[in-house]
mmCIF file of C-alpha atoms in Angstrom:
data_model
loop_
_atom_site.group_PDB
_atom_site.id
_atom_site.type_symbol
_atom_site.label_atom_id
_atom_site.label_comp_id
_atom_site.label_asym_id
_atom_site.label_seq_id
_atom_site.Cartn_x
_atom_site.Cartn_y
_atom_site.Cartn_z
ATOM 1 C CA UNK A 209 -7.046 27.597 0.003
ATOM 2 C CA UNK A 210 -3.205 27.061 0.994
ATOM 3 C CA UNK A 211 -0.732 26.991 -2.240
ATOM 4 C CA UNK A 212 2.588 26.476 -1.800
ATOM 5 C CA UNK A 213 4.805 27.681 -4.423
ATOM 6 C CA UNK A 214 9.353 26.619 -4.681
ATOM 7 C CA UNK A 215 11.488 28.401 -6.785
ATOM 8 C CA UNK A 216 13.372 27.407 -8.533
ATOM 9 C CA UNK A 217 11.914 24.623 -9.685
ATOM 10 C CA UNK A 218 15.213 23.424 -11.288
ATOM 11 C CA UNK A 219 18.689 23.927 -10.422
ATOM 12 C CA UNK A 220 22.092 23.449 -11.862
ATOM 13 C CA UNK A 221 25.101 24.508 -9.312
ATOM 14 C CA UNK A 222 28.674 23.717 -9.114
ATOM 15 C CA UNK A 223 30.328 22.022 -6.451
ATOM 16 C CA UNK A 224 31.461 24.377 -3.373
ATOM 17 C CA UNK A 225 28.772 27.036 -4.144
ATOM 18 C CA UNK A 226 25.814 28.357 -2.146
ATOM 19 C CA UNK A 227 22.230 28.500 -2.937
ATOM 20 C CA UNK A 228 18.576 29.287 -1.239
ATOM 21 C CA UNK A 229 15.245 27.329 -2.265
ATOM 22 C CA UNK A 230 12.863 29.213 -1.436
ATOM 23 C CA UNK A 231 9.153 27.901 -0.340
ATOM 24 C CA UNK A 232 6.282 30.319 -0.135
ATOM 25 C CA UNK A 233 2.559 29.573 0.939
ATOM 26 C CA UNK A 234 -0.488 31.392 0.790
ATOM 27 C CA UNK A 235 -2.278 31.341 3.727
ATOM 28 C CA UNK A 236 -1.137 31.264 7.035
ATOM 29 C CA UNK A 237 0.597 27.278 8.303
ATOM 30 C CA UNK A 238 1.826 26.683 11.378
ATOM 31 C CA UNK A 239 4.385 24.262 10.255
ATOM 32 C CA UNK A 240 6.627 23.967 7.326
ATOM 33 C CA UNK A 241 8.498 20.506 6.169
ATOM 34 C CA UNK A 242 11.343 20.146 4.050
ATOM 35 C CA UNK A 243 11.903 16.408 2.296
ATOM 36 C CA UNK A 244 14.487 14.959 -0.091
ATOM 37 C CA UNK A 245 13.539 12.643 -3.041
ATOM 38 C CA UNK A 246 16.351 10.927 -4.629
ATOM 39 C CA UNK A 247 15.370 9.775 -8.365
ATOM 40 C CA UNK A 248 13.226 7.097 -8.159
ATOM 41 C CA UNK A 249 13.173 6.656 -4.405
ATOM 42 C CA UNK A 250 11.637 7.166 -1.719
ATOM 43 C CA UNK A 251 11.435 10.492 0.048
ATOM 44 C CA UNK A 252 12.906 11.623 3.221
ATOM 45 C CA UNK A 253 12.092 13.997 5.877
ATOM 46 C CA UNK A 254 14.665 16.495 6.507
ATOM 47 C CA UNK A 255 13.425 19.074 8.964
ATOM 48 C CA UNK A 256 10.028 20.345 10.523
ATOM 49 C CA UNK A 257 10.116 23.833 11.113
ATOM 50 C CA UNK A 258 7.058 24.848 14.094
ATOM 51 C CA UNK A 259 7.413 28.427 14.546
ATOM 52 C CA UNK A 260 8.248 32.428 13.635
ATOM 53 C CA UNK A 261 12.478 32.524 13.356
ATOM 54 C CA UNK A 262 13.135 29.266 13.372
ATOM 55 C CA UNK A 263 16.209 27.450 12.302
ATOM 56 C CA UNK A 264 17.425 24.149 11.487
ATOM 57 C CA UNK A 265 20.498 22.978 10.293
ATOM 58 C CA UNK A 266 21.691 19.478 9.193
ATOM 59 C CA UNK A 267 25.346 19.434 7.664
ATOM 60 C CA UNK A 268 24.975 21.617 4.165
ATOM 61 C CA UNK A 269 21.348 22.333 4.706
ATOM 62 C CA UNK A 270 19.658 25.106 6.623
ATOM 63 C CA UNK A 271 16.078 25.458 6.998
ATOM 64 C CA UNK A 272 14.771 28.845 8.580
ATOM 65 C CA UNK A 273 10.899 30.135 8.783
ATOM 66 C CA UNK A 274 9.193 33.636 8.256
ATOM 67 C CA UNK A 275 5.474 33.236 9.238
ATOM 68 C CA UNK A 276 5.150 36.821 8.974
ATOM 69 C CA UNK A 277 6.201 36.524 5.178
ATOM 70 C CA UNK A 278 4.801 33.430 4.619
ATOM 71 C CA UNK A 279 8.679 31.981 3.443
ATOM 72 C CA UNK A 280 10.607 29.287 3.869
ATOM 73 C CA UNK A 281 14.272 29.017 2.572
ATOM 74 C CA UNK A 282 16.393 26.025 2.431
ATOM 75 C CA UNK A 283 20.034 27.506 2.026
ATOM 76 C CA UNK A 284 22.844 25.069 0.369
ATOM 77 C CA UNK A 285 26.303 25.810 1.825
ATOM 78 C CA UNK A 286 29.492 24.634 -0.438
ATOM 79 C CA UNK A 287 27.399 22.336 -2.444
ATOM 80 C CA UNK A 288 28.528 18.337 -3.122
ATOM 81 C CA UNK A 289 26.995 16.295 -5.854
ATOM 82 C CA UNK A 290 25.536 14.258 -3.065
ATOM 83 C CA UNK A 291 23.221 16.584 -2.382
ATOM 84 C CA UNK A 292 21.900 16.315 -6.343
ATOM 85 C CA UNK A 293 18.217 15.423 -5.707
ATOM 86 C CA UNK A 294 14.753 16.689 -5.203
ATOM 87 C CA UNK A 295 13.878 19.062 -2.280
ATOM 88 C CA UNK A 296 9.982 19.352 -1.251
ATOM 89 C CA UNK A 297 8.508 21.580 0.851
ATOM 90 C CA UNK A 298 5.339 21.368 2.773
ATOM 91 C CA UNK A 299 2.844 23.433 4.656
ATOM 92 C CA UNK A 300 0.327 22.340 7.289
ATOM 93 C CA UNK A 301 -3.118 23.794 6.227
ATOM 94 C CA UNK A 302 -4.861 24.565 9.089
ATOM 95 C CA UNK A 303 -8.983 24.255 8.379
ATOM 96 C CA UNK A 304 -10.083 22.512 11.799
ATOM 97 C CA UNK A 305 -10.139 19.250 12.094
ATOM 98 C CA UNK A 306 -9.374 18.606 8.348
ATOM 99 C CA UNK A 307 -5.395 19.477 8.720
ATOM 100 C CA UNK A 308 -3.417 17.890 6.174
ATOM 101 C CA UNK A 309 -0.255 18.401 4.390
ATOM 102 C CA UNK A 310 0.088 20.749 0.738
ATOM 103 C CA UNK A 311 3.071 19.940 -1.081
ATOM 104 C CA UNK A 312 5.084 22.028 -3.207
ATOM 105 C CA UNK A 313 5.917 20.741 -7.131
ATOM 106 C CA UNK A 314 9.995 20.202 -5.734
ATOM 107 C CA UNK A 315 13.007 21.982 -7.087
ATOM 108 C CA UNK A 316 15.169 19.504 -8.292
ATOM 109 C CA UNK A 317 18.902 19.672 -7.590
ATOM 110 C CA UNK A 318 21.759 19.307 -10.172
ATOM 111 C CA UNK A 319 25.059 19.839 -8.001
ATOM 112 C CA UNK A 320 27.855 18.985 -11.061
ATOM 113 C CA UNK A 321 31.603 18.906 -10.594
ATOM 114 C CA UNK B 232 14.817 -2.311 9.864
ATOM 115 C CA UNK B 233 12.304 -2.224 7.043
ATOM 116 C CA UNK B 234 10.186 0.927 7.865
ATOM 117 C CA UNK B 235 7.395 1.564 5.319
ATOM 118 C CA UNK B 236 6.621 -1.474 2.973
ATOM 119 C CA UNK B 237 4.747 -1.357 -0.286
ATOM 120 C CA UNK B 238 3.758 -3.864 -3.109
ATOM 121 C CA UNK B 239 4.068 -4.348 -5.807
ATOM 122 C CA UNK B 240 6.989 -2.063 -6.938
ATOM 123 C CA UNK B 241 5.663 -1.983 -10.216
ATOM 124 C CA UNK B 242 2.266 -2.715 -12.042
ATOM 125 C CA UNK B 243 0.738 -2.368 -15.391
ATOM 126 C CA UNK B 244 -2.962 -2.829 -15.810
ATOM 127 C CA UNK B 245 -5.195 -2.222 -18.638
ATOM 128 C CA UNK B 246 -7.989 0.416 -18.296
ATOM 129 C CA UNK B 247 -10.948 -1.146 -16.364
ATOM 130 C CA UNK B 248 -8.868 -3.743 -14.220
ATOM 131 C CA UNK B 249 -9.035 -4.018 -10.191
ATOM 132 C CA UNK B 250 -6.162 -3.856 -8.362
ATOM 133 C CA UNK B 251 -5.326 -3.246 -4.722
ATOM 134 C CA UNK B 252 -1.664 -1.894 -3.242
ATOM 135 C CA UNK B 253 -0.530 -3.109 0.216
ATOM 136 C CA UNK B 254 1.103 -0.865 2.411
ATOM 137 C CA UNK B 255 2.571 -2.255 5.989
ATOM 138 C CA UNK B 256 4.658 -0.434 8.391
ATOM 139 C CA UNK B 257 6.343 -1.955 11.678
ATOM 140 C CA UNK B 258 7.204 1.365 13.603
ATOM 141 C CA UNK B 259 3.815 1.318 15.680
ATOM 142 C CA UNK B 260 2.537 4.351 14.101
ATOM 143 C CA UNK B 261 -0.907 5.812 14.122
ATOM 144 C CA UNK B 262 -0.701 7.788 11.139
ATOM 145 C CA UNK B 263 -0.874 6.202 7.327
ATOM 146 C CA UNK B 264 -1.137 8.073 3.764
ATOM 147 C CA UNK B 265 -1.665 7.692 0.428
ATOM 148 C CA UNK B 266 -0.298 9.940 -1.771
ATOM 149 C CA UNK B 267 0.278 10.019 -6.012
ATOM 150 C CA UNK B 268 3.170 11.736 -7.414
ATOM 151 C CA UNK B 269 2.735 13.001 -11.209
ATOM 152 C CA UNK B 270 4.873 14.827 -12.761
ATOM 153 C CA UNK B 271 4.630 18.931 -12.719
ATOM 154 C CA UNK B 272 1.993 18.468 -9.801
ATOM 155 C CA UNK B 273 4.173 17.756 -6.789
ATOM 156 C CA UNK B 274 2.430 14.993 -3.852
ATOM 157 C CA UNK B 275 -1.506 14.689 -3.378
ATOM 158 C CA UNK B 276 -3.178 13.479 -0.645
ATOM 159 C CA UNK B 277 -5.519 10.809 -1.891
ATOM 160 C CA UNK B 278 -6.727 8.974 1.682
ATOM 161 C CA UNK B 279 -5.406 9.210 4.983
ATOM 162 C CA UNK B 280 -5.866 7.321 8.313
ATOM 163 C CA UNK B 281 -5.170 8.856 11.073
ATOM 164 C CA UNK B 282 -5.891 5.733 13.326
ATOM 165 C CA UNK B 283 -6.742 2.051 12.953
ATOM 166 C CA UNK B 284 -10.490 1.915 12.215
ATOM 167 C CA UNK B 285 -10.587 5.334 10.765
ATOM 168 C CA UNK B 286 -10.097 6.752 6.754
ATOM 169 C CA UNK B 287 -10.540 10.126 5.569
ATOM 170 C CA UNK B 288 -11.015 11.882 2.008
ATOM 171 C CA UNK B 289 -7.451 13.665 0.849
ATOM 172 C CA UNK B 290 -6.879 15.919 -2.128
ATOM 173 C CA UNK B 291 -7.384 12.924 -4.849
ATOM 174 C CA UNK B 292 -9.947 10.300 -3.692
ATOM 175 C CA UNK B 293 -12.217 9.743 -6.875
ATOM 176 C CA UNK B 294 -11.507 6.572 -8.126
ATOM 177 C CA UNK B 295 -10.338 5.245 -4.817
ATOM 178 C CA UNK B 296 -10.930 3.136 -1.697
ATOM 179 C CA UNK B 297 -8.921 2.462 1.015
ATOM 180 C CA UNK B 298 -8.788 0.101 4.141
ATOM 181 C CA UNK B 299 -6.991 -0.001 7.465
ATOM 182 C CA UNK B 300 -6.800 -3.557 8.076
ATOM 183 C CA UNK B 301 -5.009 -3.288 11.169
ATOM 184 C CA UNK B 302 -2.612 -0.650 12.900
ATOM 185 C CA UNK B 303 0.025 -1.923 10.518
ATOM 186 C CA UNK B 304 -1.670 -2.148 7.103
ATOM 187 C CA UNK B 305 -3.167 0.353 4.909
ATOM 188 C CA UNK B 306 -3.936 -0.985 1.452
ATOM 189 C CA UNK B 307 -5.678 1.562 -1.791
ATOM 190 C CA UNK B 308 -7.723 -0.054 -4.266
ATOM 191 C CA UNK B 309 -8.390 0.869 -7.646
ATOM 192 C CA UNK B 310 -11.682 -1.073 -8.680
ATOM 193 C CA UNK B 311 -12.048 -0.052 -12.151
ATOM 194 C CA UNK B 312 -8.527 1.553 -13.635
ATOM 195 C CA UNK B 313 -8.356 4.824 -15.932
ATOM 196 C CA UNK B 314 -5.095 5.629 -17.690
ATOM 197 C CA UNK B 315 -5.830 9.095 -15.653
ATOM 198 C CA UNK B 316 -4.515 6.805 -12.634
ATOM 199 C CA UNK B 317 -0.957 6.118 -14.020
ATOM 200 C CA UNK B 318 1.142 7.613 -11.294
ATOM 201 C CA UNK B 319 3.767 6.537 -8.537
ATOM 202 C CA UNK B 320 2.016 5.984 -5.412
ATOM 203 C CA UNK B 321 3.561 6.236 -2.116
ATOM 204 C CA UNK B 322 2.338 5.040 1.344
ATOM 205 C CA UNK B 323 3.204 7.338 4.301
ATOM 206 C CA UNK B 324 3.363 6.620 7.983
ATOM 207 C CA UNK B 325 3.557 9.160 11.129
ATOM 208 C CA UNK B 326 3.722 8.632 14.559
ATOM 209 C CA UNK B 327 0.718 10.559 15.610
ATOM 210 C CA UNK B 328 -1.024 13.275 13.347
ATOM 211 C CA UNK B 329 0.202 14.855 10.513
ATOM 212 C CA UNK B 330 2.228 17.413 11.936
ATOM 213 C CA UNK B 331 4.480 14.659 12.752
ATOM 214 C CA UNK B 332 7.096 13.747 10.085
ATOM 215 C CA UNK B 333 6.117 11.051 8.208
ATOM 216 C CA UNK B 334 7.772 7.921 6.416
ATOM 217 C CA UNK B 335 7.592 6.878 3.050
ATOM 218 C CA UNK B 336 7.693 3.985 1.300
ATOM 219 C CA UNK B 337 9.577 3.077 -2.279
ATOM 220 C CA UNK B 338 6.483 3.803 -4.431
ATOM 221 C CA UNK B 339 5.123 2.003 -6.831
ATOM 222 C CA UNK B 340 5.154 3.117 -10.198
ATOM 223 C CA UNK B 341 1.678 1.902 -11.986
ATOM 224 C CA UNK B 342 0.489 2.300 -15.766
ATOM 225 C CA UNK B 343 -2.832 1.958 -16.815
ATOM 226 C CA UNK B 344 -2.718 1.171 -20.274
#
């Protein structure tokens, strides 16, 4: 059975500093997703990541995937407090034709001044 | 632009009461989800429907039924409510399966008193 585990789960950081989620799963996935959840809203995708090596970036976030390790990272670059929110990952279990998505708990993101 | 709609927002039901949440999407996708989101145990799957006329079992379904009235709605129904089913419940689109990124809505937030 997939697990996927984040740590940290919670995360205080100052402004201008850089940090790494990191997402690990259990079994082997062939895709890994990364979504935002500001309190009390909705979440949002913020990258799919489909294979060995790869990378994503998106202003202050960069996604990368190990297969062979079974990791995902989500590395913060010179934090802002507008990044302060929740960050999910998610791996693709692959079991057939019964696919579906296993979410991590979320580390939620304190970025203070 | 509305995306992913759900109602109502918020709900509060005693134990044993019916209730049904609507969930409509105008993006033309396949794909809908239900999930709940408790505290310390991250997003579960409860139903899924991968295309108009079909539903499948998730994580979470006990308790549960769901219908895909058309390609746009997807509504969950809770016939008999247990406090057990106080949770924030989100409604999910994709484009085609679920390896495709998928859209939420704002939740709603329901006690079961």
């Amino acid at each position: 059975e997939l697990k996927v585990e984040q740590n940290p789960l919670f995360l205080s950081m100052q402004e201008g500093k850089n940090y790494t989620i990191y997402c690990n799963y259990s079994t082997t996935s062939d895709r890994l997703y990364w979504y935002r959840q500001d309190p009390g809203k909705s979440l949002e995708s913020l990258f799919v990541l489909l294979s060995n090596g790869a990378v994503k970036q998106e202003g202050r976030l960069m996604a990368s995937l190990d297969t062979k390790a079974r990791l995902s990272t989500l590395h913060i670059t010179a934090a802002v407090h507008d990044l302060s929110a929740t960050y999910f990952c998610a791996a693709r279990m692959n079991a057939g034709n019964n696919r579906k998505l296993i979410w991590g708990l979320g580390t939620s993101l304190a970025v203070n001044p | 632009n509305a995306g992913v709609t759900q109602t109502p927002k918020f709900q509060v039901l005693k134990t044993g009461q019916s209730m049904t949440l609507q969930c409509a999407q105008d993006m033309n996708h396949n794909s809908m989800y239900w999930y709940r989101q408790d505290p310390g145990m991250g997003l579960r799957l409860i139903y899924y429907s991968a295309s108009e006329g079909t539903t499948d079992k998730g994580e979470v379904p006990n308790g549960y039924n769901v219908s895909r009235l058309n390609k746009r709605e997807f509504s969950l129904r809770l016939e008999s409510a247990a406090p057990s089913q106080t949770s924030v419940y989100f409604c999910a689109s994709s484009v085609g399966g679920i390896e495709q990124p998928q859209h939420f809505g704002d939740g709603t937030r329901l006690s079961i008193l």
